[in-house]
Amino acid sequence: MNLVARLRGRNTGRPSILLLAHLDVVEALPSDWNIDPWTFNERDGYYYGRGVTDDKDEAAIYTANLIRLKQEGFVPDRDIIVALTADEEGGQFNGVQWLIDNRRDLIDAEYALNEGGGGAIKDGVHQLNSVQASEKVYQSFSLRVTNPGGHSSLPRMDNAIYELANALVRVGEYNFPVMLNEVTEAYLRGTAEVEGGPTAADIRTVLADPENSQAVERLQVYPYLNARMRTTCVATRLSGGHADNALPQTATATVNCRILPNHNPADILMVLRRITGRGVDVTPSGIPNPSPPSPLSEAVLGPIEKITEELWPGVPVVP
């Protein structure tokens, strides 16, 4: 279920602003928690519970502020829309997509503020305030190897599990090229200012020359940098065989890719087929939903930078 509320503004002709948050959360096993994940708790100044940071905190903030603005009689110079949506975390029907397809009139706006970003604190000192302006494209691929099989007492030179394992090793060893865009370049510049030292020097080298292999190799050991410089693909699921005493007739794996917004998903399929080699069937799971980076608009970043400076003087805003 989606909930959409609108605070009417003055009729200035300015397009609306959309405040967007999802209400659903990823499933949780109570046995993995030392408290009930479905009960909201506050301890020592921290909130505990499933979804308190993704994304019920933002939903609560938007709701509380809209109620406060209404109670105080505030009239904005444009409409402010709050949309609390369902099924972002893997439901059958994504709530935002349903609104776009069926009731776009309820949420049509100049731009939307959604979850993303955050900040960094080191030794109690604020380092940066980050703003997410783009997101990688989610795409999984199924890798499958088949074999005539047989009895385990008579091993064959070819084996579905071995062939799949070797293919996965090649996937693990492959690095997609560094591909920067406006958002990742801004992120790396801001990160270099915060990091300092040799890491900052390598970041600036890559900004000037993304093909500098030595600097890239030193940076890619840091997952948070590597994942922002390039498309990544990683094996996440594996199965094979059907009996302890039988040669495997089938072995399958799932490889999950997070594709840069400026990287064509069709190219990823071609690369995976090339590096896994003959005998491995590679097929995409589902249809990717490319999302181009949002422009780093002054209308959005300007107020964020102003408020960040008021709260934490000198702390940079990093896309």
PDB file of N, CA and C in Angstrom, residues 82-139:
ATOM      1  N   VAL A  82       4.622  14.209  -0.016  1.00  0.00           N
ATOM      2  CA  VAL A  82       5.275  13.095   0.673  1.00  0.00           C
ATOM      3  C   VAL A  82       4.656  11.799   0.152  1.00  0.00           C
ATOM      4  N   ALA A  83       5.502  10.903  -0.349  1.00  0.00           N
ATOM      5  CA  ALA A  83       5.038   9.598  -0.823  1.00  0.00           C
ATOM      6  C   ALA A  83       5.744   8.509  -0.026  1.00  0.00           C
ATOM      7  N   LEU A  84       4.969   7.746   0.725  1.00  0.00           N
ATOM      8  CA  LEU A  84       5.479   6.605   1.489  1.00  0.00           C
ATOM      9  C   LEU A  84       5.035   5.352   0.739  1.00  0.00           C
ATOM     10  N   THR A  85       6.003   4.586   0.253  1.00  0.00           N
ATOM     11  CA  THR A  85       5.685   3.553  -0.722  1.00  0.00           C
ATOM     12  C   THR A  85       5.988   2.147  -0.209  1.00  0.00           C
ATOM     13  N   ALA A  86       5.481   1.174  -0.940  1.00  0.00           N
ATOM     14  CA  ALA A  86       5.601  -0.232  -0.565  1.00  0.00           C
ATOM     15  C   ALA A  86       6.533  -0.965  -1.523  1.00  0.00           C
ATOM     16  N   ASP A  87       7.031  -2.107  -1.041  1.00  0.00           N
ATOM     17  CA  ASP A  87       7.694  -3.105  -1.889  1.00  0.00           C
ATOM     18  C   ASP A  87       8.968  -2.617  -2.570  1.00  0.00           C
ATOM     19  N   GLU A  88       9.697  -1.722  -1.927  1.00  0.00           N
ATOM     20  CA  GLU A  88      11.005  -1.340  -2.472  1.00  0.00           C
ATOM     21  C   GLU A  88      12.005  -2.467  -2.287  1.00  0.00           C
ATOM     22  N   GLU A  89      11.837  -3.243  -1.224  1.00  0.00           N
ATOM     23  CA  GLU A  89      12.835  -4.246  -0.851  1.00  0.00           C
ATOM     24  C   GLU A  89      12.554  -5.627  -1.454  1.00  0.00           C
ATOM     25  N   GLY A  90      11.988  -5.659  -2.642  1.00  0.00           N
ATOM     26  CA  GLY A  90      11.850  -6.943  -3.319  1.00  0.00           C
ATOM     27  C   GLY A  90      10.446  -7.461  -3.415  1.00  0.00           C
ATOM     28  N   GLY A  91       9.441  -6.614  -3.183  1.00  0.00           N
ATOM     29  CA  GLY A  91       8.067  -7.046  -3.358  1.00  0.00           C
ATOM     30  C   GLY A  91       7.743  -7.259  -4.822  1.00  0.00           C
ATOM     31  N   GLN A  92       6.582  -7.831  -5.076  1.00  0.00           N
ATOM     32  CA  GLN A  92       6.221  -8.142  -6.456  1.00  0.00           C
ATOM     33  C   GLN A  92       6.001  -6.884  -7.281  1.00  0.00           C
ATOM     34  N   PHE A  93       5.446  -5.837  -6.642  1.00  0.00           N
ATOM     35  CA  PHE A  93       5.163  -4.608  -7.360  1.00  0.00           C
ATOM     36  C   PHE A  93       5.797  -3.444  -6.609  1.00  0.00           C
ATOM     37  N   ASN A  94       6.793  -2.816  -7.193  1.00  0.00           N
ATOM     38  CA  ASN A  94       7.433  -1.668  -6.572  1.00  0.00           C
ATOM     39  C   ASN A  94       6.443  -0.521  -6.482  1.00  0.00           C
ATOM     40  N   GLY A  95       6.310   0.043  -5.281  1.00  0.00           N
ATOM     41  CA  GLY A  95       5.302   1.065  -5.058  1.00  0.00           C
ATOM     42  C   GLY A  95       5.488   2.307  -5.894  1.00  0.00           C
ATOM     43  N   VAL A  96       6.731   2.759  -6.038  1.00  0.00           N
ATOM     44  CA  VAL A  96       6.984   3.959  -6.838  1.00  0.00           C
ATOM     45  C   VAL A  96       6.645   3.684  -8.299  1.00  0.00           C
ATOM     46  N   GLN A  97       7.037   2.521  -8.798  1.00  0.00           N
ATOM     47  CA  GLN A  97       6.740   2.196 -10.191  1.00  0.00           C
ATOM     48  C   GLN A  97       5.239   2.150 -10.427  1.00  0.00           C
ATOM     49  N   TRP A  98       4.484   1.615  -9.432  1.00  0.00           N
ATOM     50  CA  TRP A  98       3.029   1.577  -9.568  1.00  0.00           C
ATOM     51  C   TRP A  98       2.463   2.993  -9.660  1.00  0.00           C
ATOM     52  N   LEU A  99       2.966   3.900  -8.828  1.00  0.00           N
ATOM     53  CA  LEU A  99       2.482   5.281  -8.878  1.00  0.00           C
ATOM     54  C   LEU A  99       2.805   5.941 -10.210  1.00  0.00           C
ATOM     55  N   ILE A 100       4.006   5.690 -10.713  1.00  0.00           N
ATOM     56  CA  ILE A 100       4.384   6.266 -12.005  1.00  0.00           C
ATOM     57  C   ILE A 100       3.476   5.751 -13.110  1.00  0.00           C
ATOM     58  N   ASP A 101       3.191   4.455 -13.067  1.00  0.00           N
ATOM     59  CA  ASP A 101       2.395   3.840 -14.128  1.00  0.00           C
ATOM     60  C   ASP A 101       0.906   4.170 -14.022  1.00  0.00           C
ATOM     61  N   ASN A 102       0.401   4.361 -12.794  1.00  0.00           N
ATOM     62  CA  ASN A 102      -1.042   4.480 -12.602  1.00  0.00           C
ATOM     63  C   ASN A 102      -1.520   5.829 -12.076  1.00  0.00           C
ATOM     64  N   ARG A 103      -0.719   6.505 -11.250  1.00  0.00           N
ATOM     65  CA  ARG A 103      -1.143   7.780 -10.667  1.00  0.00           C
ATOM     66  C   ARG A 103       0.015   8.767 -10.640  1.00  0.00           C
ATOM     67  N   ARG A 104       0.604   8.973 -11.775  1.00  0.00           N
ATOM     68  CA  ARG A 104       1.740   9.891 -11.826  1.00  0.00           C
ATOM     69  C   ARG A 104       1.333  11.306 -11.412  1.00  0.00           C
ATOM     70  N   ASP A 105       0.070  11.647 -11.631  1.00  0.00           N
ATOM     71  CA  ASP A 105      -0.392  12.978 -11.271  1.00  0.00           C
ATOM     72  C   ASP A 105      -0.220  13.260  -9.783  1.00  0.00           C
ATOM     73  N   LEU A 106      -0.225  12.209  -8.959  1.00  0.00           N
ATOM     74  CA  LEU A 106      -0.095  12.397  -7.514  1.00  0.00           C
ATOM     75  C   LEU A 106       1.326  12.755  -7.092  1.00  0.00           C
ATOM     76  N   ILE A 107       2.318  12.357  -7.895  1.00  0.00           N
ATOM     77  CA  ILE A 107       3.716  12.521  -7.465  1.00  0.00           C
ATOM     78  C   ILE A 107       4.561  13.313  -8.445  1.00  0.00           C
ATOM     79  N   ASP A 108       3.962  13.849  -9.495  1.00  0.00           N
ATOM     80  CA  ASP A 108       4.741  14.574 -10.501  1.00  0.00           C
ATOM     81  C   ASP A 108       5.386  15.797  -9.858  1.00  0.00           C
ATOM     82  N   ALA A 109       6.701  15.935 -10.025  1.00  0.00           N
ATOM     83  CA  ALA A 109       7.442  16.990  -9.324  1.00  0.00           C
ATOM     84  C   ALA A 109       8.683  17.372 -10.128  1.00  0.00           C
ATOM     85  N   GLU A 110       9.262  18.523  -9.749  1.00  0.00           N
ATOM     86  CA  GLU A 110      10.497  18.962 -10.404  1.00  0.00           C
ATOM     87  C   GLU A 110      11.642  18.016 -10.081  1.00  0.00           C
ATOM     88  N   TYR A 111      11.717  17.607  -8.824  1.00  0.00           N
ATOM     89  CA  TYR A 111      12.715  16.622  -8.422  1.00  0.00           C
ATOM     90  C   TYR A 111      12.244  15.948  -7.140  1.00  0.00           C
ATOM     91  N   ALA A 112      12.865  14.808  -6.845  1.00  0.00           N
ATOM     92  CA  ALA A 112      12.515  14.034  -5.653  1.00  0.00           C
ATOM     93  C   ALA A 112      13.724  13.917  -4.753  1.00  0.00           C
ATOM     94  N   LEU A 113      13.474  13.981  -3.454  1.00  0.00           N
ATOM     95  CA  LEU A 113      14.498  13.687  -2.456  1.00  0.00           C
ATOM     96  C   LEU A 113      14.186  12.317  -1.882  1.00  0.00           C
ATOM     97  N   ASN A 114      15.113  11.384  -2.063  1.00  0.00           N
ATOM     98  CA  ASN A 114      14.918  10.006  -1.658  1.00  0.00           C
ATOM     99  C   ASN A 114      16.030   9.621  -0.700  1.00  0.00           C
ATOM    100  N   GLU A 115      15.991   8.397  -0.201  1.00  0.00           N
ATOM    101  CA  GLU A 115      17.069   7.931   0.668  1.00  0.00           C
ATOM    102  C   GLU A 115      18.393   7.899  -0.106  1.00  0.00           C
ATOM    103  N   GLY A 116      19.498   7.944   0.614  1.00  0.00           N
ATOM    104  CA  GLY A 116      20.807   7.875  -0.021  1.00  0.00           C
ATOM    105  C   GLY A 116      21.732   8.917   0.563  1.00  0.00           C
ATOM    106  N   GLY A 117      23.008   8.610   0.529  1.00  0.00           N
ATOM    107  CA  GLY A 117      23.972   9.527   1.105  1.00  0.00           C
ATOM    108  C   GLY A 117      24.283   9.135   2.534  1.00  0.00           C
ATOM    109  N   GLY A 118      24.532  10.120   3.364  1.00  0.00           N
ATOM    110  CA  GLY A 118      24.874   9.844   4.752  1.00  0.00           C
ATOM    111  C   GLY A 118      25.990  10.772   5.203  1.00  0.00           C
ATOM    112  N   GLY A 119      26.990  10.207   5.821  1.00  0.00           N
ATOM    113  CA  GLY A 119      28.096  11.024   6.309  1.00  0.00           C
ATOM    114  C   GLY A 119      29.189  10.150   6.853  1.00  0.00           C
ATOM    115  N   ALA A 120      30.232  10.777   7.348  1.00  0.00           N
ATOM    116  CA  ALA A 120      31.351  10.042   7.931  1.00  0.00           C
ATOM    117  C   ALA A 120      31.870  10.796   9.140  1.00  0.00           C
ATOM    118  N   ILE A 121      32.111  10.054  10.224  1.00  0.00           N
ATOM    119  CA  ILE A 121      32.669  10.611  11.451  1.00  0.00           C
ATOM    120  C   ILE A 121      33.896   9.789  11.821  1.00  0.00           C
ATOM    121  N   LYS A 122      34.985  10.457  12.128  1.00  0.00           N
ATOM    122  CA  LYS A 122      36.215   9.794  12.536  1.00  0.00           C
ATOM    123  C   LYS A 122      36.688  10.413  13.837  1.00  0.00           C
ATOM    124  N   ASP A 123      36.840   9.574  14.850  1.00  0.00           N
ATOM    125  CA  ASP A 123      37.274  10.045  16.170  1.00  0.00           C
ATOM    126  C   ASP A 123      36.381  11.175  16.676  1.00  0.00           C
ATOM    127  N   GLY A 124      35.075  11.050  16.399  1.00  0.00           N
ATOM    128  CA  GLY A 124      34.126  12.038  16.874  1.00  0.00           C
ATOM    129  C   GLY A 124      34.052  13.308  16.060  1.00  0.00           C
ATOM    130  N   VAL A 125      34.817  13.392  14.978  1.00  0.00           N
ATOM    131  CA  VAL A 125      34.845  14.600  14.148  1.00  0.00           C
ATOM    132  C   VAL A 125      34.167  14.304  12.813  1.00  0.00           C
ATOM    133  N   HIS A 126      33.231  15.162  12.422  1.00  0.00           N
ATOM    134  CA  HIS A 126      32.545  14.993  11.140  1.00  0.00           C
ATOM    135  C   HIS A 126      33.531  15.212   9.994  1.00  0.00           C
ATOM    136  N   GLN A 127      33.564  14.257   9.064  1.00  0.00           N
ATOM    137  CA  GLN A 127      34.488  14.322   7.944  1.00  0.00           C
ATOM    138  C   GLN A 127      33.826  14.847   6.668  1.00  0.00           C
ATOM    139  N   LEU A 128      32.617  14.382   6.396  1.00  0.00           N
ATOM    140  CA  LEU A 128      31.922  14.793   5.177  1.00  0.00           C
ATOM    141  C   LEU A 128      30.436  14.514   5.305  1.00  0.00           C
ATOM    142  N   ASN A 129      29.663  15.171   4.464  1.00  0.00           N
ATOM    143  CA  ASN A 129      28.231  14.920   4.341  1.00  0.00           C
ATOM    144  C   ASN A 129      27.993  14.476   2.907  1.00  0.00           C
ATOM    145  N   SER A 130      27.572  13.218   2.725  1.00  0.00           N
ATOM    146  CA  SER A 130      27.464  12.687   1.367  1.00  0.00           C
ATOM    147  C   SER A 130      26.028  12.733   0.865  1.00  0.00           C
ATOM    148  N   VAL A 131      25.889  12.956  -0.446  1.00  0.00           N
ATOM    149  CA  VAL A 131      24.596  13.057  -1.106  1.00  0.00           C
ATOM    150  C   VAL A 131      24.598  12.088  -2.283  1.00  0.00           C
ATOM    151  N   GLN A 132      23.701  11.117  -2.238  1.00  0.00           N
ATOM    152  CA  GLN A 132      23.662  10.139  -3.327  1.00  0.00           C
ATOM    153  C   GLN A 132      22.914  10.732  -4.516  1.00  0.00           C
ATOM    154  N   ALA A 133      23.592  10.828  -5.650  1.00  0.00           N
ATOM    155  CA  ALA A 133      23.004  11.411  -6.862  1.00  0.00           C
ATOM    156  C   ALA A 133      22.784  10.374  -7.957  1.00  0.00           C
ATOM    157  N   SER A 134      23.221   9.159  -7.739  1.00  0.00           N
ATOM    158  CA  SER A 134      22.978   8.105  -8.725  1.00  0.00           C
ATOM    159  C   SER A 134      23.081   6.763  -8.022  1.00  0.00           C
ATOM    160  N   GLU A 135      22.665   5.731  -8.710  1.00  0.00           N
ATOM    161  CA  GLU A 135      22.726   4.397  -8.143  1.00  0.00           C
ATOM    162  C   GLU A 135      23.074   3.412  -9.249  1.00  0.00           C
ATOM    163  N   LYS A 136      23.856   2.404  -8.896  1.00  0.00           N
ATOM    164  CA  LYS A 136      24.187   1.386  -9.875  1.00  0.00           C
ATOM    165  C   LYS A 136      22.942   0.589 -10.282  1.00  0.00           C
ATOM    166  N   VAL A 137      23.039   0.014 -11.475  1.00  0.00           N
ATOM    167  CA  VAL A 137      21.955  -0.817 -11.995  1.00  0.00           C
ATOM    168  C   VAL A 137      22.137  -2.244 -11.485  1.00  0.00           C
ATOM    169  N   TYR A 138      21.085  -2.801 -10.934  1.00  0.00           N
ATOM    170  CA  TYR A 138      21.102  -4.153 -10.361  1.00  0.00           C
ATOM    171  C   TYR A 138      20.775  -5.154 -11.460  1.00  0.00           C
ATOM    172  N   GLN A 139      21.649  -6.159 -11.627  1.00  0.00           N
ATOM    173  CA  GLN A 139      21.404  -7.208 -12.614  1.00  0.00           C
ATOM    174  C   GLN A 139      22.106  -8.491 -12.200  1.00  0.00           C
TER     175      GLN A 139
END
